[in-house]
Amino acid sequence: MGDWMTVTDRGLSSESKTISQYTSEIKMSPSSLYSQQVLCSSIPLSKNVHSFFSAFCTEDNIEQSISYLDQELTTFGFPSLYEESKGKETKRELNIVAVLNCMNELLVLQRKNLLAQENVETQNLKLGSDMDHLQSCYSKLKEQLETSRREMIGLQERDRQLQCKNRNLHQLLKNEKDEVQKLQNIIASRATQYNHDMKRKEREYNKLKERLHQLVMNKKDKKIAMDILNYVGRADGKRGSWRTGKTEARNEDEMYKILLNDYEYRQKQILMENAELKKVLQQMKKEMISLLSPQKKKPRERVDDSTGTVISDVEEDAGELSRESMWDLSCETVREQLTNSIRKQWRILKSHVEKLDNQVSKVHLEGFNDEDVISRQDHEQETEKLELEIQQCKEMIKTQQQLLQRKAFEEERASWLKQQFLNMTTFDHQNSENVKLFSAFSGSSDRDNLIVHSRQPQKKPHSVSNGSPVCMSKLTKSLPASPSTSDFCQTRSCLSEHSSINVLNITPEEIKPNQVGGECTNQKWSVASRPGSQEGCYSGCSLTYTNSHVEKDDLP
Amino acid sequence: ASCVQYRLVVRDVNTLQILQLYTCLDQIQHIEWSADSLFILCAMYKRGLVQVWSLEQPEWHCKIDEGSAGLVASCWSPDGRHILNTTEFHLRITVWSLCTKSVSYIKYPKACPQGITFTRDGRYMALAERRDCKDYVSIFVCSDWQLLRHFDTDTQDLTGIEWAPNGCVLAVWDTCLEYKILLYSLDGRLLSAYSAYEWSLGIKSVAWSPSSQFLAVGSYDGKVRILNHVTWKMITEFGHPATINNPKIVVYKEAEKSLQLGLGCLSFPPPGAGAGPLLSSESKYEIASVPVSLQTLKPVTDRANPKIGIGMLAFSPDSYFLATRNDNIPNAVWVWDIQKLRLFAVLEQLSPVRTFQWDPQQPRLAICTGGSRLYLWSPAGCMSVQVPGEGDFAVLSLCWHLSGDSMALLSKDHVCLCFLETEAAVSTACRQLGGHT
């Protein structure tokens, strides 16, 4: 097939590639002449149609060409072009249907083959470009490898040089050290030599001195004398004393006394210094403890272990302090305890500061992603927000209370006017009743009031506001005719205001005395105003209302 | 008191009036006041004579003749009644008593620059001795000259001894060939030995702080090491580099100003804190900005007594400051702050510093360089004072008065008294005198 291919390439250069592809597909092996003809007569996608057709089949060789085609087709697996022969001798008729089918089949095959060819060509292109790419990569890598190899060699060379230098320097150093040692030895030996010489010379010198001394002393020299007019008294007035053993002992004593005094003085100084330093240390410790203990309020779990130790330390230290004040000397154990406790505190403080630092740095690095850690600014912002909210809630509550009061007031006013009208007739009877009922009811409901308020959860203004109308309605039901309910309710609402507002600020324990006090005063006031005129009552109510209003205003 | 040739002249300090005049037999080499200021001894080394004069009784006289023994040094004992004469070749020390006319001898004293030292309270005297090539120290009780303690020291060649101001510790240091300083207690026990390094030249100068808390040891390597009195270990060392980089240190440089004619009494404006340049007629101090490099002197290495190392050390009377001079950098005086243990100020003069001395009462340092100027330094600032007089008055040495109000400036043959008033103004009075001290 090789020469088939080459022939094809050369011969059909002007034609499309598909033709050559197609011809390569066909595995035919006819005679060479025939092959040429077949080549020429391959499917005409170009202009040489006529020539093709005429080349293969002419008027003369129809039968031949048919039989040939039939042969070829059957070898390819196509059905025969001839009709089924009934006998061997009869001429086979051309089966048009078969021919057409075969043609169709051939066309389909052709199309398929073309498609396949296209695919293969594109794949070929792809592969070719891949190949190019890979080749370029390969060449680049090869270059890189070369350069890195060269670099490596250069570095190795440098390394070698440096090591060489290093070795040389080491050698030099060793030499120098050896020299120094040698010189030192020389000096030492010379020193001993000189010392020896010196000693010898000194001995000679001493001998000469001795001789001279003897000569000088032996000479009867009148001149060595002191010529003094009169004796001079001693500076301190004492007379000269003989040198006796006692004086020697006295001198020794004095000397030791002086030494002891000096040591005592120094020891005093050191003790003072020690005491001061201890004071300072204890102060430091206290301050450190106080610094660390406010951590307890912050809900940070990491600090819990340290607060635990702080608390235990505080307890420890209380005992320590009492002990230390007793033993103000530098007892070993006390000293150790003090230093140990200070070290502990310092460690805690240090770790705390480190944690804070870490948190700060974390915030700077991670922004606000970390949920566990809230930065200080965040914290502050949160608290500000919360405070604002609280403020708003308070105001809301106030306005609500006011509205409620007004409403209540209006209602009560209306009822009271009604009552007044009714009371015109039954005034005395109702008064006494009201007083009794009032006191009884107030007494019971006081308790209820207190209980209710103390039981109230702290952050629920709604319940309070609900409570008051409920209570109000209750009271109005029970004592519809008493104006006392109004001021009582007002006191209650004032109290509830107290509680609702104080909820956020003051603890319930503190409310109680206020409540009680407020109640008492209001009660007294209202009771006092009772027997007065209705206007008095009214004014009493209004006064209590203003009172409560004023009180309300006084609240932060 | 000052002496001229063979005459002794005693003057009053405040008025410089001549109070007494004495004549001695020969040229006086050394005069010394007794501790109670009642007597003056005049030593004539050539003749081997010591003459003692009394101020209260001018007629009283005393003459001590050493004869053929010769005289090399003479000094008072602290009680003012005994005179210690060191005979020639350091053969012996003769103790002459003025009260009893008796004589005592001390054998084998050591011939070293500082062999005798008295405690501040005058009770004890320590004497360096050398017998059989070994060093010893003897402690005598000055009241009756009894030998209290005698012990040997582990030094090769003792160069100096000095009592601490509290009288309880004796510092003994070795020759400059070996760095060793030993500390002995009053009763002769060795408290501690300190050696910073070996194989190099060692200690050059030693000074106790007046509170006895510190011992400053200046050595040939240009460093001062401070030992503390509790552990006798070094607490810090001060180096004296030729370049100063720390901006916290004030460096005063003396600079020549243009000459101004005019003499007479000079009063100067008080130095401001962190002073700027203060004027004198000829030179002034300028504050140099760091980095400052000081003039150094390269020592001649093959000669004895090389000019390197810390040659001069002095503590201020309140122990707050230490003044040092590095002989490498002879023009500069270094002032160290002992409270903070760091360098406080450096004064660089135009000529080498000859001597400096602290005011006995306050931290004021007086420096003289051999020129005609006196330099004063205090923590507030420093100034340069011209000594008035005809011609050049070369201040060779100076000496403070005990009260701190005045000081004597000595030149070759003149004495000048400088009075310092309590305010910063300074006035000087000059007297042309012969001789000095």
Tab-separated table of C-alpha atoms in Angstrom, chain A residues 405-415:
chain	number	residue	atom	x	y	z
A	405	GLN	CA	-52.516	57.373	83.997
A	406	ARG	CA	-54.409	59.885	82.066
A	407	LYS	CA	-56.749	57.317	80.834
A	408	ALA	CA	-57.180	55.942	84.255
A	409	PHE	CA	-57.555	59.365	85.573
A	410	GLU	CA	-60.188	60.208	83.050
A	411	GLU	CA	-62.059	57.054	83.792
A	412	GLU	CA	-61.817	57.621	87.435
A	413	ARG	CA	-62.860	61.148	87.038
A	414	ALA	CA	-65.886	60.078	85.137
A	415	SER	CA	-66.717	57.405	87.632
